[in-house]
Each structure stands twice: as C-alpha cells, then as structure tokens.
Amino acid sequence: MREENCIFCKIANGEIPSKTLYEDERFRVILDLGPAAKGHSLILPKEHFADLYELPDEWAADAMKLARKMAVQIRGRLGADGLNIIQNNGEVAGQTVFHFHMHLIPRYENDGQKIGWEAGSPSAEELEAVREQILGA
Ligand code: AMP
Ligand code: ZN
C-alpha cells in the first residue's frame, strides 16, 4: 500500500523524479539530496512502511541483501574507504521522513563527518538488569 501524502512513496514509485541508482519490483535506491558524503544513497521500499517496526520480514531480508549489493558497487565505483548503514526510527532517533529507508553512507579518509554516539560505562550489574528487562526474565 502507498500513502497519499508520503514523499518517499511518490519517489519510490517514480511519481517524483530522483537520481535513481537501482530499481526492482520492491525497491528503489536513490541518491540522498542532502548527502553526508559523496554517494550517500537511500534504499526505499515501494510500499509504505513507516519504520522498521512495520517492515515485514521478507522486505527486511531483501533490503539488507540490496544494501550489501549497493555497498559493493559504491565502494568499487567511488573508491570509498568505508561505509555506514544507518536506519533511523522515530523522531528522537533522527527520523524525519516516516517511510522506512536505509541510509548507505560511503566514508572517505578525512571526510570530516562524525557519525557516532557518546559511549556509556554501565556496571556489569546494570548491563545484567537491562538484559533481563529486554528478555522479560
Ligand atoms: P531520516 O532523517 O533518516 O528520516 O532521513 C531522511 C533523508 O532523506 C535525509 O538524509 C534527507 O536528506 C533525505 N531526503 C529528504 N527528501 C529527499 C528527496 N526528495 N530526495 C532525496 N533525499 C531526500
Ligand atoms: Zn510512504
């Protein structure tokens, strides 16, 4: 299903033009308009899923296979030294377009980008408490 007012539904289905790198029955891969680095690409499903929680298993599997294929091609063609895969869910996590997408961000030596987080330092007991909370133990 597509959603009426979703820009990524329109881009994925070709109603709004994009710099397309790849297309098949399920997905379109495009260049991000505000790239973090040269070759920053987005994998968009052609059906509307707001985020990872809504993405069916088969689509998730296909998305990751496609990410791998594109990563290999991007590295080969652009000579990237590394690559980040980023996938944001929810506003607090930085999601701004509420149609599932995966970012492929090629990285280059001295590209000046900072993609990361402040590392915490929980005790072993705190880690165990989190483990039990997640597992419902
Ligand atoms: P996120 O913050 O994970 O929701 O990422 C949204 C991404 O979509 C950002 O990196 C934007 O630069 C990108 N973006 C938004 N609109 C367009 C568009 N029309 N074409 C290509 N990329 C877009
Ligand atoms: Zn959509």
PDB file of C-alpha atoms and ligand atoms in Angstrom:
ATOM      1  CA  MET A   1       0.000   0.000   0.000  1.00  0.00           C
ATOM      2  CA  ARG A   2       1.089   3.557  -0.670  1.00  0.00           C
ATOM      3  CA  GLU A   3       0.272   6.525   1.470  1.00  0.00           C
ATOM      4  CA  GLU A   4      -1.307   9.569  -0.149  1.00  0.00           C
ATOM      5  CA  ASN A   5       0.911  12.312   1.217  1.00  0.00           C
ATOM      6  CA  CYS A   6       4.176  10.442   1.594  1.00  0.00           C
ATOM      7  CA  ILE A   7       7.065  11.886  -0.409  1.00  0.00           C
ATOM      8  CA  PHE A   8       9.060   8.631  -0.339  1.00  0.00           C
ATOM      9  CA  CYS A   9       6.042   6.667  -1.654  1.00  0.00           C
ATOM     10  CA  LYS A  10       5.994   9.090  -4.568  1.00  0.00           C
ATOM     11  CA  ILE A  11       9.745   8.937  -5.162  1.00  0.00           C
ATOM     12  CA  ALA A  12       9.916   5.150  -4.807  1.00  0.00           C
ATOM     13  CA  ASN A  13       7.126   4.707  -7.339  1.00  0.00           C
ATOM     14  CA  GLY A  14       8.563   7.225  -9.799  1.00  0.00           C
ATOM     15  CA  GLU A  15       5.893   9.937  -9.381  1.00  0.00           C
ATOM     16  CA  ILE A  16       8.573  12.364  -8.246  1.00  0.00           C
ATOM     17  CA  PRO A  17      11.882  12.214 -10.127  1.00  0.00           C
ATOM     18  CA  SER A  18      15.019  11.181  -8.310  1.00  0.00           C
ATOM     19  CA  LYS A  19      18.611  10.276  -9.031  1.00  0.00           C
ATOM     20  CA  THR A  20      17.924   6.565  -9.215  1.00  0.00           C
ATOM     21  CA  LEU A  21      20.771   4.057  -8.886  1.00  0.00           C
ATOM     22  CA  TYR A  22      18.712   0.875  -8.885  1.00  0.00           C
ATOM     23  CA  GLU A  23      15.109  -0.280  -9.145  1.00  0.00           C
ATOM     24  CA  ASP A  24      13.275  -3.592  -8.905  1.00  0.00           C
ATOM     25  CA  GLU A  25       9.739  -4.716  -8.049  1.00  0.00           C
ATOM     26  CA  ARG A  26      10.105  -3.888  -4.377  1.00  0.00           C
ATOM     27  CA  PHE A  27      12.707  -1.169  -4.034  1.00  0.00           C
ATOM     28  CA  ARG A  28      14.236   1.952  -5.494  1.00  0.00           C
ATOM     29  CA  VAL A  29      17.693   3.179  -4.486  1.00  0.00           C
ATOM     30  CA  ILE A  30      18.298   6.909  -4.881  1.00  0.00           C
ATOM     31  CA  LEU A  31      20.946   9.485  -4.128  1.00  0.00           C
ATOM     32  CA  ASP A  32      20.169  11.488  -0.975  1.00  0.00           C
ATOM     33  CA  LEU A  33      19.551  15.180  -1.766  1.00  0.00           C
ATOM     34  CA  GLY A  34      21.478  16.242   1.339  1.00  0.00           C
ATOM     35  CA  PRO A  35      24.382  13.811   1.298  1.00  0.00           C
ATOM     36  CA  ALA A  36      26.658  13.307   4.279  1.00  0.00           C
ATOM     37  CA  ALA A  37      29.299  12.197   1.772  1.00  0.00           C
ATOM     38  CA  LYS A  38      29.686  11.570  -1.940  1.00  0.00           C
ATOM     39  CA  GLY A  39      27.432   8.662  -2.925  1.00  0.00           C
ATOM     40  CA  HIS A  40      25.117   8.825   0.134  1.00  0.00           C
ATOM     41  CA  SER A  41      22.178   6.707  -1.002  1.00  0.00           C
ATOM     42  CA  LEU A  42      18.764   5.725   0.297  1.00  0.00           C
ATOM     43  CA  ILE A  43      17.038   2.371  -0.089  1.00  0.00           C
ATOM     44  CA  LEU A  44      13.286   2.933  -0.358  1.00  0.00           C
ATOM     45  CA  PRO A  45      10.621   0.212  -0.425  1.00  0.00           C
ATOM     46  CA  LYS A  46       7.878   0.901  -2.983  1.00  0.00           C
ATOM     47  CA  GLU A  47       5.207   0.084  -0.414  1.00  0.00           C
ATOM     48  CA  HIS A  48       4.642   2.275   2.601  1.00  0.00           C
ATOM     49  CA  PHE A  49       6.032   1.090   5.914  1.00  0.00           C
ATOM     50  CA  ALA A  50       6.569   3.880   8.416  1.00  0.00           C
ATOM     51  CA  ASP A  51       9.597   2.325  10.066  1.00  0.00           C
ATOM     52  CA  LEU A  52      11.432  -0.882  10.955  1.00  0.00           C
ATOM     53  CA  TYR A  53       8.615  -1.989  13.250  1.00  0.00           C
ATOM     54  CA  GLU A  54       6.176  -2.074  10.337  1.00  0.00           C
ATOM     55  CA  LEU A  55       8.562  -3.691   7.852  1.00  0.00           C
ATOM     56  CA  PRO A  56       7.643  -7.328   7.081  1.00  0.00           C
ATOM     57  CA  ASP A  57      10.413  -9.920   7.460  1.00  0.00           C
ATOM     58  CA  GLU A  58      10.713 -10.669   3.730  1.00  0.00           C
ATOM     59  CA  TRP A  59      11.118  -6.978   2.960  1.00  0.00           C
ATOM     60  CA  ALA A  60      13.705  -6.631   5.708  1.00  0.00           C
ATOM     61  CA  ALA A  61      15.692  -9.534   4.297  1.00  0.00           C
ATOM     62  CA  ASP A  62      15.548  -8.130   0.766  1.00  0.00           C
ATOM     63  CA  ALA A  63      16.508  -4.648   1.978  1.00  0.00           C
ATOM     64  CA  MET A  64      19.664  -5.957   3.627  1.00  0.00           C
ATOM     65  CA  LYS A  65      20.635  -8.010   0.575  1.00  0.00           C
ATOM     66  CA  LEU A  66      20.176  -4.930  -1.553  1.00  0.00           C
ATOM     67  CA  ALA A  67      22.198  -2.827   0.886  1.00  0.00           C
ATOM     68  CA  ARG A  68      25.082  -5.258   0.534  1.00  0.00           C
ATOM     69  CA  LYS A  69      24.889  -5.247  -3.254  1.00  0.00           C
ATOM     70  CA  MET A  70      24.817  -1.439  -3.401  1.00  0.00           C
ATOM     71  CA  ALA A  71      27.621  -1.147  -0.836  1.00  0.00           C
ATOM     72  CA  VAL A  72      29.874  -3.301  -3.003  1.00  0.00           C
ATOM     73  CA  GLN A  73      29.043  -1.262  -6.100  1.00  0.00           C
ATOM     74  CA  ILE A  74      29.503   2.087  -4.361  1.00  0.00           C
ATOM     75  CA  ARG A  75      32.837   1.066  -2.878  1.00  0.00           C
ATOM     76  CA  GLY A  76      34.029  -0.256  -6.224  1.00  0.00           C
ATOM     77  CA  ARG A  77      32.985   2.763  -8.246  1.00  0.00           C
ATOM     78  CA  LEU A  78      33.661   5.608  -5.829  1.00  0.00           C
ATOM     79  CA  GLY A  79      36.673   4.174  -4.051  1.00  0.00           C
ATOM     80  CA  ALA A  80      35.123   4.650  -0.616  1.00  0.00           C
ATOM     81  CA  ASP A  81      37.325   3.653   2.317  1.00  0.00           C
ATOM     82  CA  GLY A  82      34.374   2.596   4.475  1.00  0.00           C
ATOM     83  CA  LEU A  83      30.588   2.726   4.698  1.00  0.00           C
ATOM     84  CA  ASN A  84      27.970   3.333   7.373  1.00  0.00           C
ATOM     85  CA  ILE A  85      24.485   1.856   7.176  1.00  0.00           C
ATOM     86  CA  ILE A  86      22.096   3.993   9.179  1.00  0.00           C
ATOM     87  CA  GLN A  87      18.398   3.445   9.670  1.00  0.00           C
ATOM     88  CA  ASN A  88      16.509   5.861  11.919  1.00  0.00           C
ATOM     89  CA  ASN A  89      13.247   5.000  13.677  1.00  0.00           C
ATOM     90  CA  GLY A  90      11.277   7.701  15.456  1.00  0.00           C
ATOM     91  CA  GLU A  91      11.821  11.422  15.764  1.00  0.00           C
ATOM     92  CA  VAL A  92      14.041  11.042  18.813  1.00  0.00           C
ATOM     93  CA  ALA A  93      16.326   8.812  16.746  1.00  0.00           C
ATOM     94  CA  GLY A  94      16.564  11.358  13.947  1.00  0.00           C
ATOM     95  CA  GLN A  95      13.887  10.058  11.599  1.00  0.00           C
ATOM     96  CA  THR A  96      12.481  12.927   9.560  1.00  0.00           C
ATOM     97  CA  VAL A  97      10.697  11.048   6.765  1.00  0.00           C
ATOM     98  CA  PHE A  98       8.261   8.496   8.118  1.00  0.00           C
ATOM     99  CA  HIS A  99       8.598   5.962   5.328  1.00  0.00           C
ATOM    100  CA  PHE A 100      11.160   3.243   6.106  1.00  0.00           C
ATOM    101  CA  HIS A 101      14.539   3.866   4.497  1.00  0.00           C
ATOM    102  CA  MET A 102      18.128   2.781   4.912  1.00  0.00           C
ATOM    103  CA  HIS A 103      20.998   5.197   4.509  1.00  0.00           C
ATOM    104  CA  LEU A 104      24.160   3.958   2.807  1.00  0.00           C
ATOM    105  CA  ILE A 105      26.875   6.469   3.611  1.00  0.00           C
ATOM    106  CA  PRO A 106      30.235   5.886   1.953  1.00  0.00           C
ATOM    107  CA  ARG A 107      33.127   7.095   4.068  1.00  0.00           C
ATOM    108  CA  TYR A 108      36.418   8.540   2.949  1.00  0.00           C
ATOM    109  CA  GLU A 109      39.645   9.173   4.834  1.00  0.00           C
ATOM    110  CA  ASN A 110      39.441  12.686   6.314  1.00  0.00           C
ATOM    111  CA  ASP A 111      35.843  13.239   5.165  1.00  0.00           C
ATOM    112  CA  GLY A 112      35.226  15.244   8.333  1.00  0.00           C
ATOM    113  CA  GLN A 113      31.929  13.507   9.127  1.00  0.00           C
ATOM    114  CA  LYS A 114      31.082  12.433  12.662  1.00  0.00           C
ATOM    115  CA  ILE A 115      28.643   9.540  12.875  1.00  0.00           C
ATOM    116  CA  GLY A 116      28.520   8.047  16.332  1.00  0.00           C
ATOM    117  CA  TRP A 117      27.460   8.367  19.945  1.00  0.00           C
ATOM    118  CA  GLU A 118      28.777   9.072  23.423  1.00  0.00           C
ATOM    119  CA  ALA A 119      29.702   5.705  24.924  1.00  0.00           C
ATOM    120  CA  GLY A 120      28.240   4.980  28.377  1.00  0.00           C
ATOM    121  CA  SER A 121      30.008   2.921  31.072  1.00  0.00           C
ATOM    122  CA  PRO A 122      27.430   0.732  32.847  1.00  0.00           C
ATOM    123  CA  SER A 123      28.464  -1.714  35.555  1.00  0.00           C
ATOM    124  CA  ALA A 124      28.114  -5.450  34.973  1.00  0.00           C
ATOM    125  CA  GLU A 125      25.025  -5.374  37.253  1.00  0.00           C
ATOM    126  CA  GLU A 126      23.433  -2.605  35.222  1.00  0.00           C
ATOM    127  CA  LEU A 127      24.074  -4.479  31.981  1.00  0.00           C
ATOM    128  CA  GLU A 128      22.551  -7.600  33.513  1.00  0.00           C
ATOM    129  CA  ALA A 129      19.461  -5.646  34.601  1.00  0.00           C
ATOM    130  CA  VAL A 130      18.993  -4.354  31.060  1.00  0.00           C
ATOM    131  CA  ARG A 131      19.473  -7.835  29.647  1.00  0.00           C
ATOM    132  CA  GLU A 132      16.776  -9.185  31.946  1.00  0.00           C
ATOM    133  CA  GLN A 133      14.469  -6.290  31.156  1.00  0.00           C
ATOM    134  CA  ILE A 134      14.765  -6.897  27.409  1.00  0.00           C
ATOM    135  CA  LEU A 135      14.294 -10.623  27.805  1.00  0.00           C
ATOM    136  CA  GLY A 136      11.435 -10.180  30.274  1.00  0.00           C
ATOM    137  CA  ALA A 137      13.287 -12.522  32.635  1.00  0.00           C
TER     138      ALA A 137
HETATM  139  P1  AMP B   1      15.956  10.437   8.047  1.00  0.00           P
HETATM  140  O1  AMP B   1      16.442  11.625   8.854  1.00  0.00           O
HETATM  141  O2  AMP B   1      16.591   9.150   8.403  1.00  0.00           O
HETATM  142  O3  AMP B   1      14.446  10.376   8.025  1.00  0.00           O
HETATM  143  O4  AMP B   1      16.466  10.721   6.580  1.00  0.00           O
HETATM  144  C1  AMP B   1      15.774  11.420   5.618  1.00  0.00           C
HETATM  145  C2  AMP B   1      16.750  11.668   4.487  1.00  0.00           C
HETATM  146  O5  AMP B   1      16.013  11.911   3.312  1.00  0.00           O
HETATM  147  C3  AMP B   1      17.685  12.863   4.685  1.00  0.00           C
HETATM  148  O6  AMP B   1      19.027  12.403   4.578  1.00  0.00           O
HETATM  149  C4  AMP B   1      17.302  13.809   3.550  1.00  0.00           C
HETATM  150  O7  AMP B   1      18.436  14.466   3.023  1.00  0.00           O
HETATM  151  C5  AMP B   1      16.697  12.863   2.541  1.00  0.00           C
HETATM  152  N1  AMP B   1      15.693  13.431   1.660  1.00  0.00           N
HETATM  153  C6  AMP B   1      14.582  14.129   2.016  1.00  0.00           C
HETATM  154  N2  AMP B   1      13.849  14.434   0.924  1.00  0.00           N
HETATM  155  C7  AMP B   1      14.510  13.902  -0.135  1.00  0.00           C
HETATM  156  C8  AMP B   1      14.268  13.885  -1.538  1.00  0.00           C
HETATM  157  N3  AMP B   1      13.210  14.464  -2.084  1.00  0.00           N
HETATM  158  N4  AMP B   1      15.167  13.238  -2.327  1.00  0.00           N
HETATM  159  C9  AMP B   1      16.260  12.639  -1.790  1.00  0.00           C
HETATM  160  N5  AMP B   1      16.530  12.627  -0.483  1.00  0.00           N
HETATM  161  C10 AMP B   1      15.686  13.255   0.331  1.00  0.00           C
HETATM  162 ZN    ZN B   2       5.451   6.164   2.050  1.00  0.00          ZN
END
